[in-house]
Tab-separated table of C-alpha atoms and ligand atoms in Angstrom:
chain	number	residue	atom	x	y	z
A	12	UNK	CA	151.909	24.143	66.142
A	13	UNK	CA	148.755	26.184	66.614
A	14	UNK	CA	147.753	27.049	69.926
A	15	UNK	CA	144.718	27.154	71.849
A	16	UNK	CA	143.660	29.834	73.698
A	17	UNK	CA	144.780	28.347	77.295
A	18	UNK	CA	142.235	30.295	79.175
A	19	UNK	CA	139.964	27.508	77.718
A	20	UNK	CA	141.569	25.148	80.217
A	21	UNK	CA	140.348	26.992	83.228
A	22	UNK	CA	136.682	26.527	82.143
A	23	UNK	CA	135.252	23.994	84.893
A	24	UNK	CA	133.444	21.668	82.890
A	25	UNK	CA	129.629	22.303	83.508
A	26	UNK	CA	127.891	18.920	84.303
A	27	UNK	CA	125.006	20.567	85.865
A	28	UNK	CA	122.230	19.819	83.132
A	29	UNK	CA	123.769	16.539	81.759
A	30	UNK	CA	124.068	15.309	85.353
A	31	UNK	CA	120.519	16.281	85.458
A	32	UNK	CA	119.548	14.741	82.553
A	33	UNK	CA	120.893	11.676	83.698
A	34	UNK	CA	119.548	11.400	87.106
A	35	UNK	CA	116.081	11.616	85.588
A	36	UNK	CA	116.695	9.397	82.645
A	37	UNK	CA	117.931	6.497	85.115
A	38	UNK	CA	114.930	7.123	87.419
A	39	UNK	CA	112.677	6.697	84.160
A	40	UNK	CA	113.985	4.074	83.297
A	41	UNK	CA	113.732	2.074	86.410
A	42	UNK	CA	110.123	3.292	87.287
A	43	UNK	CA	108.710	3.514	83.628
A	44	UNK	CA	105.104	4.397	84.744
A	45	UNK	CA	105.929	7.510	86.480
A	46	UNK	CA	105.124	10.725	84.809
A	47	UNK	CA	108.102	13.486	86.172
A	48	UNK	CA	107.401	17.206	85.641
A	49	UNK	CA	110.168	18.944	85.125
A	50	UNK	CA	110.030	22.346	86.487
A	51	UNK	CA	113.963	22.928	85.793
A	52	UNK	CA	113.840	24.537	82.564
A	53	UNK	CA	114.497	28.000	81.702
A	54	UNK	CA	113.032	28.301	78.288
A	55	UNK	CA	109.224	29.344	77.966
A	56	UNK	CA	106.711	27.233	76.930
A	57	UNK	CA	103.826	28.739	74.998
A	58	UNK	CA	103.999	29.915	71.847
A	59	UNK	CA	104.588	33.008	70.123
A	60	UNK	CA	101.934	36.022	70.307
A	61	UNK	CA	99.359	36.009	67.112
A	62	UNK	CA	100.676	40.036	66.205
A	63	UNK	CA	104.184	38.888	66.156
A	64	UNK	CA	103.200	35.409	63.625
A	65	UNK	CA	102.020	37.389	61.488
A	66	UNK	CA	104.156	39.818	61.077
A	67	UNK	CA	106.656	36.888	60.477
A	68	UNK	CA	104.150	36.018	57.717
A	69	UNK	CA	103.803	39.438	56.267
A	70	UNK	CA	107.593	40.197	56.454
A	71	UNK	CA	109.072	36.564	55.027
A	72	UNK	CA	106.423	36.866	52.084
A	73	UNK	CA	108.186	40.492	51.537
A	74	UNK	CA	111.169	38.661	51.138
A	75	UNK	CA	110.065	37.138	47.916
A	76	UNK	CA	108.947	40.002	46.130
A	77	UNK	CA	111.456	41.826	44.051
A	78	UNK	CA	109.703	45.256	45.458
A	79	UNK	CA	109.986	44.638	48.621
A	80	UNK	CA	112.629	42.170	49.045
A	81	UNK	CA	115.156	43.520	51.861
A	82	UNK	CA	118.967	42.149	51.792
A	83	UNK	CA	121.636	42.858	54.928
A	84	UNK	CA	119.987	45.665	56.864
A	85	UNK	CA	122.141	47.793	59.347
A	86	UNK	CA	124.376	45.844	61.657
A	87	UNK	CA	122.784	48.255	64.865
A	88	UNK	CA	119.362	47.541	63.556
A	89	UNK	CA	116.691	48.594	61.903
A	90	UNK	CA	115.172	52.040	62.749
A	91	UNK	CA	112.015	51.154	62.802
A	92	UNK	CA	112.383	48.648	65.953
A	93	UNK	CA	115.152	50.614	67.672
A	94	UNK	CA	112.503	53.494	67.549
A	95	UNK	CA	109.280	51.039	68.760
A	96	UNK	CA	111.779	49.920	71.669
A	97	UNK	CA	112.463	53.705	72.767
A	98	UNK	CA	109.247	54.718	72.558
A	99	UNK	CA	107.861	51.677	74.358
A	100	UNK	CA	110.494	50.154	76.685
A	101	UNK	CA	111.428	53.444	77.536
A	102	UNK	CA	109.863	56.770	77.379
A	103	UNK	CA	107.123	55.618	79.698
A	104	UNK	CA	109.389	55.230	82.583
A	105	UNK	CA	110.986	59.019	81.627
A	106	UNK	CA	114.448	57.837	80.286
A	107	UNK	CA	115.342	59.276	76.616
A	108	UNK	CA	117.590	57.490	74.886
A	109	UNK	CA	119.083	59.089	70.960
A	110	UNK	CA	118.656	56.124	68.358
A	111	UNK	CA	122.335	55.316	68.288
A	112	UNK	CA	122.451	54.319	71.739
A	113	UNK	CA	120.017	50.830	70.726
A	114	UNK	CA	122.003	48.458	69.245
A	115	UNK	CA	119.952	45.152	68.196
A	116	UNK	CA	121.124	42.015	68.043
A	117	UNK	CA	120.257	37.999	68.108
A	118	UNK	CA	119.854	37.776	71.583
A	119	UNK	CA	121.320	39.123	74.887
A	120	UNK	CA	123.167	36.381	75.386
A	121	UNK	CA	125.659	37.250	72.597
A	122	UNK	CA	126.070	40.714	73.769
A	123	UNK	CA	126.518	39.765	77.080
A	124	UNK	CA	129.886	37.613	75.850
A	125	UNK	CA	130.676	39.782	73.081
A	126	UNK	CA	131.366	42.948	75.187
A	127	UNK	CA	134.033	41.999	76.531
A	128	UNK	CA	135.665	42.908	73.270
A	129	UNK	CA	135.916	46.249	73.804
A	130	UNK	CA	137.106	46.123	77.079
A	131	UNK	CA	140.781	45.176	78.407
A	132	UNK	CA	141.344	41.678	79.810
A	133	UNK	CA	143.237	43.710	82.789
A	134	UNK	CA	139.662	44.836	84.176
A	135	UNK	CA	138.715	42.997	87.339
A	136	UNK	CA	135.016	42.248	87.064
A	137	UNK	CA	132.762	41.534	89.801
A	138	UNK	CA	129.731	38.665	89.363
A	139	UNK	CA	127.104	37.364	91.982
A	140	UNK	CA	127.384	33.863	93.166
A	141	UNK	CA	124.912	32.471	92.509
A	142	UNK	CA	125.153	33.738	88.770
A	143	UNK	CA	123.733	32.896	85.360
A	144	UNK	CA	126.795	31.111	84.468
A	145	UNK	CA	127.812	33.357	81.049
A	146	UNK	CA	129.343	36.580	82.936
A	147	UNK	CA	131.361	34.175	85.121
A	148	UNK	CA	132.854	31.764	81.891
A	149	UNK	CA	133.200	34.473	79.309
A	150	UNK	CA	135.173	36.280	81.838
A	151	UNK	CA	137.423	33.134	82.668
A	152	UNK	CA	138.022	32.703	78.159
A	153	UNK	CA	138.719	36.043	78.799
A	154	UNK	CA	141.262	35.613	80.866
A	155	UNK	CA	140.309	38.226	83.499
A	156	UNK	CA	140.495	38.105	87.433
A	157	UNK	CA	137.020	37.675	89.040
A	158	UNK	CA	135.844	38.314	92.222
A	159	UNK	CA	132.235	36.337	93.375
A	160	UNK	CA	130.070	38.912	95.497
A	161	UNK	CA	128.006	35.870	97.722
A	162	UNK	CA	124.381	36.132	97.642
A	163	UNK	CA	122.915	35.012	101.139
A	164	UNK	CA	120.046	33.961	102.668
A	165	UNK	CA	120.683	36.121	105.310
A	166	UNK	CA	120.931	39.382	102.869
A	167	UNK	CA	117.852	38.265	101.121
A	168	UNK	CA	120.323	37.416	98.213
A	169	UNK	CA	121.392	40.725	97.739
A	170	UNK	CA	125.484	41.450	97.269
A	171	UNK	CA	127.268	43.703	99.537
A	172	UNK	CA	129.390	46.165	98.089
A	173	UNK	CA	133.030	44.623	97.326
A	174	UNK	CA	135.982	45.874	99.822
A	175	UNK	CA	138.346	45.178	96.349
A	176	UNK	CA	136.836	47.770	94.113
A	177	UNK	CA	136.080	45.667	90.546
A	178	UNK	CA	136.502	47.720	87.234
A	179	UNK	CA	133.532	45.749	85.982
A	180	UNK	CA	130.461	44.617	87.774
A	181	UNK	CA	127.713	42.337	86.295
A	182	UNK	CA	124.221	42.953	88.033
A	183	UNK	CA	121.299	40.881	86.631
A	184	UNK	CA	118.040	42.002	88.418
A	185	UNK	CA	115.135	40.299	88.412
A	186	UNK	CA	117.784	37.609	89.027
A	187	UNK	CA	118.129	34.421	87.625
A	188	UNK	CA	118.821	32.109	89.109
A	189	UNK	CA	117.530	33.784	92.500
A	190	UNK	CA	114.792	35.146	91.371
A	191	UNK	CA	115.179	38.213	93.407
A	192	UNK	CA	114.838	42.358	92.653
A	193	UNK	CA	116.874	44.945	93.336
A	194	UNK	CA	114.584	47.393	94.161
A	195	UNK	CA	115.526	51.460	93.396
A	196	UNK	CA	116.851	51.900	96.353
A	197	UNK	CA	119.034	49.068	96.357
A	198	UNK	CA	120.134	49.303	92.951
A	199	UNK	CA	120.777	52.877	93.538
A	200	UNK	CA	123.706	52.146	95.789
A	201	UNK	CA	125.324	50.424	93.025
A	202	UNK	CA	124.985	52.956	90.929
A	203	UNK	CA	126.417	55.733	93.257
A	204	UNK	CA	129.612	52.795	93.925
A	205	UNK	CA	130.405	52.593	89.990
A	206	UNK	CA	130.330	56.079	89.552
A	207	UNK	CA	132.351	56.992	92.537
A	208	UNK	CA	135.086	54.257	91.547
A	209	UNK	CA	134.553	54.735	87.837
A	210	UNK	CA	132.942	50.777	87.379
A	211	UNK	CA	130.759	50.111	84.872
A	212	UNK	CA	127.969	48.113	85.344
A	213	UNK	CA	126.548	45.409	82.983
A	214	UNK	CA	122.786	45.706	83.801
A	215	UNK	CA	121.040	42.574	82.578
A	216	UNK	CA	117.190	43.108	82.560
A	217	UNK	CA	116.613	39.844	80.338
A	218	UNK	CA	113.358	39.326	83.071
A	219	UNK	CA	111.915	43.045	83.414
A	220	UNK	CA	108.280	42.032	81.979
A	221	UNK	CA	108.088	39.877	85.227
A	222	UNK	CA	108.497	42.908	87.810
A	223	UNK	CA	105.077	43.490	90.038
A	224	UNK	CA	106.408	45.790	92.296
A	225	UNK	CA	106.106	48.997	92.542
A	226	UNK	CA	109.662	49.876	93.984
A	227	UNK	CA	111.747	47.742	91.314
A	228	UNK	CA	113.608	49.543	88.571
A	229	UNK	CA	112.775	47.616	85.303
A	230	UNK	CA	115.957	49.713	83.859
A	231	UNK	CA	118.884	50.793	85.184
A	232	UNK	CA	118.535	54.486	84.005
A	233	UNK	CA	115.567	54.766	86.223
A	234	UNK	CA	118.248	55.384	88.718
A	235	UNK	CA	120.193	58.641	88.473
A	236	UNK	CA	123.549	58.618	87.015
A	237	UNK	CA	123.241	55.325	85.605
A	238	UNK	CA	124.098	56.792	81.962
A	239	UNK	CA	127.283	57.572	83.069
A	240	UNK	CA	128.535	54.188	84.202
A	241	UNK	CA	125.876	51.415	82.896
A	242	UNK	CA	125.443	49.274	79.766
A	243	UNK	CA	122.084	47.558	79.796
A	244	UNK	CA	121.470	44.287	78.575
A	245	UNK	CA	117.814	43.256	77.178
A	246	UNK	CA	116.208	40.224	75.509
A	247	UNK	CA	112.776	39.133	73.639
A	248	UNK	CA	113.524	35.835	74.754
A	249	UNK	CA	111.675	35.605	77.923
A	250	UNK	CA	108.867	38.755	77.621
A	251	UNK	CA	107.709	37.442	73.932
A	252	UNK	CA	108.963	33.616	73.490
A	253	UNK	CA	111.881	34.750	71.049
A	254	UNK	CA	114.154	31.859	72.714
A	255	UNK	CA	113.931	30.115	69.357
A	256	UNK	CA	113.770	33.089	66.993
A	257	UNK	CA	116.246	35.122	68.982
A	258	UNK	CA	116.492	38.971	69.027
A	259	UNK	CA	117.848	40.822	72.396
A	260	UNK	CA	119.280	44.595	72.819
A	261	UNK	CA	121.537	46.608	74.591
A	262	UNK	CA	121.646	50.536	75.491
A	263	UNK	CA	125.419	52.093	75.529
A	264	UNK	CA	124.334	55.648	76.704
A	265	UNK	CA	126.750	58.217	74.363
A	266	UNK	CA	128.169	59.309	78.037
A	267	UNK	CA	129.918	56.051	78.862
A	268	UNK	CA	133.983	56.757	78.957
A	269	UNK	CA	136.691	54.595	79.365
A	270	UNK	CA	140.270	55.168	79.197
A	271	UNK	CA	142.580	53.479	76.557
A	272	UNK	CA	146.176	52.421	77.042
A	273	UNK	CA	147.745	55.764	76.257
A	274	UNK	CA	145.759	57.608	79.100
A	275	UNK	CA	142.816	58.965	76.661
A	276	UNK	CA	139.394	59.211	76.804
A	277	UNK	CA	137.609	56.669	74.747
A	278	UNK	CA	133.351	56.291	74.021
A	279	UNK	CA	132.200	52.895	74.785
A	280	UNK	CA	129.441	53.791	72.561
A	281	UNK	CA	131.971	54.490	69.204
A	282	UNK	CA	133.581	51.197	70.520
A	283	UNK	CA	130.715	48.886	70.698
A	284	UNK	CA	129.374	50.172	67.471
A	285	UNK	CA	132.958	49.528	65.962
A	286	UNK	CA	132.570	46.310	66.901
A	287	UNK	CA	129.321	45.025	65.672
A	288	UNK	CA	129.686	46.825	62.176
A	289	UNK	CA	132.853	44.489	62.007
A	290	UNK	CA	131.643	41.041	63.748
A	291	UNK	CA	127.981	41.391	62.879
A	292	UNK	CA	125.293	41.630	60.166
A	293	UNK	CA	122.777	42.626	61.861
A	294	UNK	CA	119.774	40.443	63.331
A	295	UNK	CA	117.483	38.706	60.883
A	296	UNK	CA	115.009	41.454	59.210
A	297	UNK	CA	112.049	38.909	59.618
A	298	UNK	CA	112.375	38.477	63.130
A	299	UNK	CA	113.503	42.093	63.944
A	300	UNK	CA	110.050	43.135	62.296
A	301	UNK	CA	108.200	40.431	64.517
A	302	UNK	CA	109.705	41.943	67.565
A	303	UNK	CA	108.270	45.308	66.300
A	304	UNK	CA	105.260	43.535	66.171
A	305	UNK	CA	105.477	42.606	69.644
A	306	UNK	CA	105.948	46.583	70.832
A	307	UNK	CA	102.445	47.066	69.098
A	308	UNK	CA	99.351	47.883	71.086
A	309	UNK	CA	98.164	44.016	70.920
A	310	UNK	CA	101.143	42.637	70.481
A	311	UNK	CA	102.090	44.293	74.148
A	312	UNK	CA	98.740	43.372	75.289
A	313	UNK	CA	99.554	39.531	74.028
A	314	UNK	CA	102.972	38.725	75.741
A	315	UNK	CA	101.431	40.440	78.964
A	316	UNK	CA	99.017	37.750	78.981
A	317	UNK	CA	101.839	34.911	78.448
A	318	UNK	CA	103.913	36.662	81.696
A	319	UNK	CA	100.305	36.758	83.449
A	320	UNK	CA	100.076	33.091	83.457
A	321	UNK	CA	104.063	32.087	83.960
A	322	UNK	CA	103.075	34.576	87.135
A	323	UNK	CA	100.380	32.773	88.069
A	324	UNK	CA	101.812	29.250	88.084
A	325	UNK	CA	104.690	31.557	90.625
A	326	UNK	CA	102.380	32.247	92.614
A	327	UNK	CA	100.537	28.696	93.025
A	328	UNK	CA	104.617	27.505	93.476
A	329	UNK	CA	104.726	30.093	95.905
A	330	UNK	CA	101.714	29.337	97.962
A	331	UNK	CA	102.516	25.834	97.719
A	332	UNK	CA	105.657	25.796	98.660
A	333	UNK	CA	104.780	27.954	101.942
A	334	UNK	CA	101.899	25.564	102.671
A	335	UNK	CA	103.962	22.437	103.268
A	336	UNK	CA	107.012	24.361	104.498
A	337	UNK	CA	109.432	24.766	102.419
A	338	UNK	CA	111.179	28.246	102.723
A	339	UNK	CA	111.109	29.747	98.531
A	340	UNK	CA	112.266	33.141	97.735
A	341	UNK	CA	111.547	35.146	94.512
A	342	UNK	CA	108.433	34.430	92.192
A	343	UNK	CA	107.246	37.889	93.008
A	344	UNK	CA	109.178	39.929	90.120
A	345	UNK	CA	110.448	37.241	88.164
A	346	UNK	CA	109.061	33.621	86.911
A	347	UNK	CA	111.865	31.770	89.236
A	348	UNK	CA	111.952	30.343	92.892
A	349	UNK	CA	114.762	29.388	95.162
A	350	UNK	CA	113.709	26.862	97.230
A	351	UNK	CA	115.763	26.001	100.562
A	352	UNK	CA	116.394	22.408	100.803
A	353	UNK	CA	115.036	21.251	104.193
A	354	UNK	CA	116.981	19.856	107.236
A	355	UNK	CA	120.249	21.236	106.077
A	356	UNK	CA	120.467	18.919	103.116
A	357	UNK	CA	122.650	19.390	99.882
A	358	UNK	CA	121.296	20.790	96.409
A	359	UNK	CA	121.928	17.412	95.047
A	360	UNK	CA	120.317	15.324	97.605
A	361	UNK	CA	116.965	17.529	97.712
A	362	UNK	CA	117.022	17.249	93.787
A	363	UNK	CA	117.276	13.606	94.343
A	364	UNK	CA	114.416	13.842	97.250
A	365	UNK	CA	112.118	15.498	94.986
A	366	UNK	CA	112.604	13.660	92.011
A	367	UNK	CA	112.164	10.075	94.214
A	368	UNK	CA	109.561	11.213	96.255
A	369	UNK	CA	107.295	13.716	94.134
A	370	UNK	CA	108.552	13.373	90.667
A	371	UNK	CA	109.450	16.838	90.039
A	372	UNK	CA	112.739	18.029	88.466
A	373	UNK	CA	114.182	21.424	89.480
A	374	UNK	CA	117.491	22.686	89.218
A	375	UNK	CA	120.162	22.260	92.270
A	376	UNK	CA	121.357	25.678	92.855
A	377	UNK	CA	125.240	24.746	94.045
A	378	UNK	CA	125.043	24.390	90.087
A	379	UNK	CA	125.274	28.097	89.727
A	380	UNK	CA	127.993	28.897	92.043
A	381	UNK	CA	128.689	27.647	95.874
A	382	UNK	CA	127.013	30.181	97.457
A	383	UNK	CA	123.947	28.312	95.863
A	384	UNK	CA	124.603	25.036	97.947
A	385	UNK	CA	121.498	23.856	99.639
A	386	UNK	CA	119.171	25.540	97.329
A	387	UNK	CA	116.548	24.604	94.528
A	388	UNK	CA	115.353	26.541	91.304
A	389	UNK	CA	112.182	25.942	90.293
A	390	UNK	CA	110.703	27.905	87.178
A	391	UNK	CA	107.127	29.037	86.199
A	392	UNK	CA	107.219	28.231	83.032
A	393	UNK	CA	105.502	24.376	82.772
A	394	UNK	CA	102.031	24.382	82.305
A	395	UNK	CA	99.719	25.391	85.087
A	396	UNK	CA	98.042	22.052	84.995
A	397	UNK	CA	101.726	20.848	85.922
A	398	UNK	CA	102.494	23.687	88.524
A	399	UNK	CA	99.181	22.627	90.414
A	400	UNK	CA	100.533	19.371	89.791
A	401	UNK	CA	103.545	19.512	91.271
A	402	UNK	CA	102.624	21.398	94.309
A	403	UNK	CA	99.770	18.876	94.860
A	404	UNK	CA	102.820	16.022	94.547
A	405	UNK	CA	104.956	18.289	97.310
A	406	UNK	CA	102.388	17.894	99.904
A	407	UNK	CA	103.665	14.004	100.452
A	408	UNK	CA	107.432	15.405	100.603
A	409	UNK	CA	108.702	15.106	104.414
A	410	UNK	CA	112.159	15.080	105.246
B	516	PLP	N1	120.289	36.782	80.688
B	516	PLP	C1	119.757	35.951	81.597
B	516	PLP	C2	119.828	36.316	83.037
B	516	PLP	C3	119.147	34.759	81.206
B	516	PLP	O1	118.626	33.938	82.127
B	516	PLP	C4	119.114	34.430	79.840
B	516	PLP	C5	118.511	33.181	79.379
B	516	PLP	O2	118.172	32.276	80.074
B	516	PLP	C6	119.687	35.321	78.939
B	516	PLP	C7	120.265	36.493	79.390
B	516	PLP	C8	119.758	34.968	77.491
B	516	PLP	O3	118.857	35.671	76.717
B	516	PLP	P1	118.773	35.444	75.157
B	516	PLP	O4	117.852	34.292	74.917
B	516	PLP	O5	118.232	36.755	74.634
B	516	PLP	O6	120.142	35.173	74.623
């Protein structure tokens, strides 16, 4: 007989957005007049930048000329992006970084699974609880030992070091689901841990075009040594709408070591390329040439004016939320909030509150880890007719 892989089995089955789903398709159902704004999601909602449709247009229309038709490209990516993403992701905040250490791909949330390829199931990995659920479930297919770092209230949501050191850490900053930054400082300490007890860090920075302040790192190689010890994750998806078109990157710096299982040296970087040439083709040329488009000087100056107005409906959530009492933290550097459900109630039952009483769907934190119990996430990215909306609807919330 064949067999499964059994780690499968250990999955916990997620019911978080069916249950969801359900709870608000029974309340529509019984109060069919009622119009519920669903501030829940995580996917964006306006639409691609101008510069990056027509580039789509250009490029595709390429396609079917025989003089400029373009077949399988290179499985790291084309040059031309990989050098548009260096020269404007990058060299502005002082890190250099050699074309070979850009590898693009269809989204971060692929590279976030697939790494775990090159790296032994024996690793013990560290992830937040709260976390975005795919470091914590790849890990478990995996078959690898985890250890949950607690994000509390009480540490504004940021982990304390682990006493058990973890070979492999996943740090996702802006957060989601928190919607909290590490700032340098803080980020820093990490840095100095991995290096001291030869970690390496997974630095996902899928929400870096939301950071306003000052003192947050919107890369991990802002902070010193981080070459030596971090692989950083990044993704179109949320800074240019890509969630339907898909392309995402990561950076494994040529320095990045680890040892194989006869005691040698090996380059994560040789590994990771090793491993895309064989399990991937490389993202789609169209799309890779509309996320060039996007590193342009308008298309830059487009997507900043999506993230100013997710920002601004996180800031009306923000104020809103503060104005008829409802503790919320994040919104600041990235488009989410974490809302603490009043009077020491559940996740669920303030879900249920809010969808009874205001009509407003949000997502019940417990449903990213238990250390999320008794929390909310709402996102900025519903209309801002709906965010003023919904805050004007939490005003007849009491407990
Ligand atoms: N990382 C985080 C923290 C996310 O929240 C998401 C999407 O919601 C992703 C990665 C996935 O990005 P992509 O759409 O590029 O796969």
């Amino acid at each position: 007989m064949i067999r499964i892989n059994n780690n499968f089995n250990r999955l916990s089955e997620s019911y978080l957005f069916s249950t969801i789903g359900r709870r608000v398709r029974e309340f529509e159902e019984s109060n069919p007049n009622v119009r519920i704004i669903k501030m829940g999601i995580g996917d964006v909602t306006l639409p691609l930048c101008s510069a990056a449709v027509h580039e789509l247009v250009i490029a595709s229309q390429e396609q079917g000329s025989i003089t400029s038709f373009c077949g399988y490209g290179p499985e790291q990516g084309h040059q031309f992006l990989i050098e548009a993403i260096i020269e404007n992701d990058y060299l502005p905040r002082g890190i250099k970084l050699h074309n070979n250490e850009v590898f693009i791909s269809d989204g971060a949330k692929s590279d976030i699974g697939n790494i775990g390829d090159i790296l032994s199931v024996d690793n013990v990995v560290a992830v937040t609880d709260p976390v975005y659920p795919v470091y914590y479930d790849t890990n478990v297919m995996a078959g690898r030992r985890i250890i949950k770092l607690p994000c509390l209230e009480t540490d504004n949501f940021i982990p304390h070091l682990p006493k058990e050191i973890p070979n492999i850490i996943y740090l996702c900053y802006p957060n989601n689901p928190t919607g909290i930054a590490m700032t340098r400082d803080q980020l820093a300490v990490w840095v100095d841990f991995a290096r001291q007890n030869k970690s390496l860090i997974l630095f996902d920075s899928a929400y870096e075009a939301y950071i306003t302040s000052n003192d947050v790192p919107h890369s991990i190689y802002e902070i010193d040594g981080a070459r030596e010890c971090a692989i950083e994750f990044r993704s179109f998806s949320k800074t240019a709408g890509f969630t339907g078109l898909r392309c995402g990157y990561t950076i494994v710096p040529l320095e990045l070591k680890a040892i194989d299982a006869d005691g040698h040296m090996a380059s994560l970087n040789a590994l990771w390329r090793r491993r895309q040439t064989t399990k991937f083709n490389g993202a789609s040329y169209v799309v890779q040439r509309a996320a060039t488009a996007v590193l342009s000087g308008k298309g830059r100056q487009q997507v900043r004016q999506c993230i100013d107005y997710y920002m601004h409906n996180a800031e009306i959530l923000r104020r809103g939320l503060a104005e008829v009492g409802l503790s919320s933290y994040g919104g600041i550097d990235s488009p989410y909030l974490w809302v603490k459900a009043p009077g020491g109630m559940s996740s669920w039952e303030f879900f249920d509150r809010l969808l009874t009483d205001c009509h407003v769907v949000g997502t019940p934190g417990v449903g990213f880890g238990d250390a999320g119990e008794g929390f909310l996430r709402l996102t900025a990215f519903n209309s801002c007719e709906n965010t003023l909306e919904a805050v004007n609807r939490l005003k007849s919330f009491s407990i």
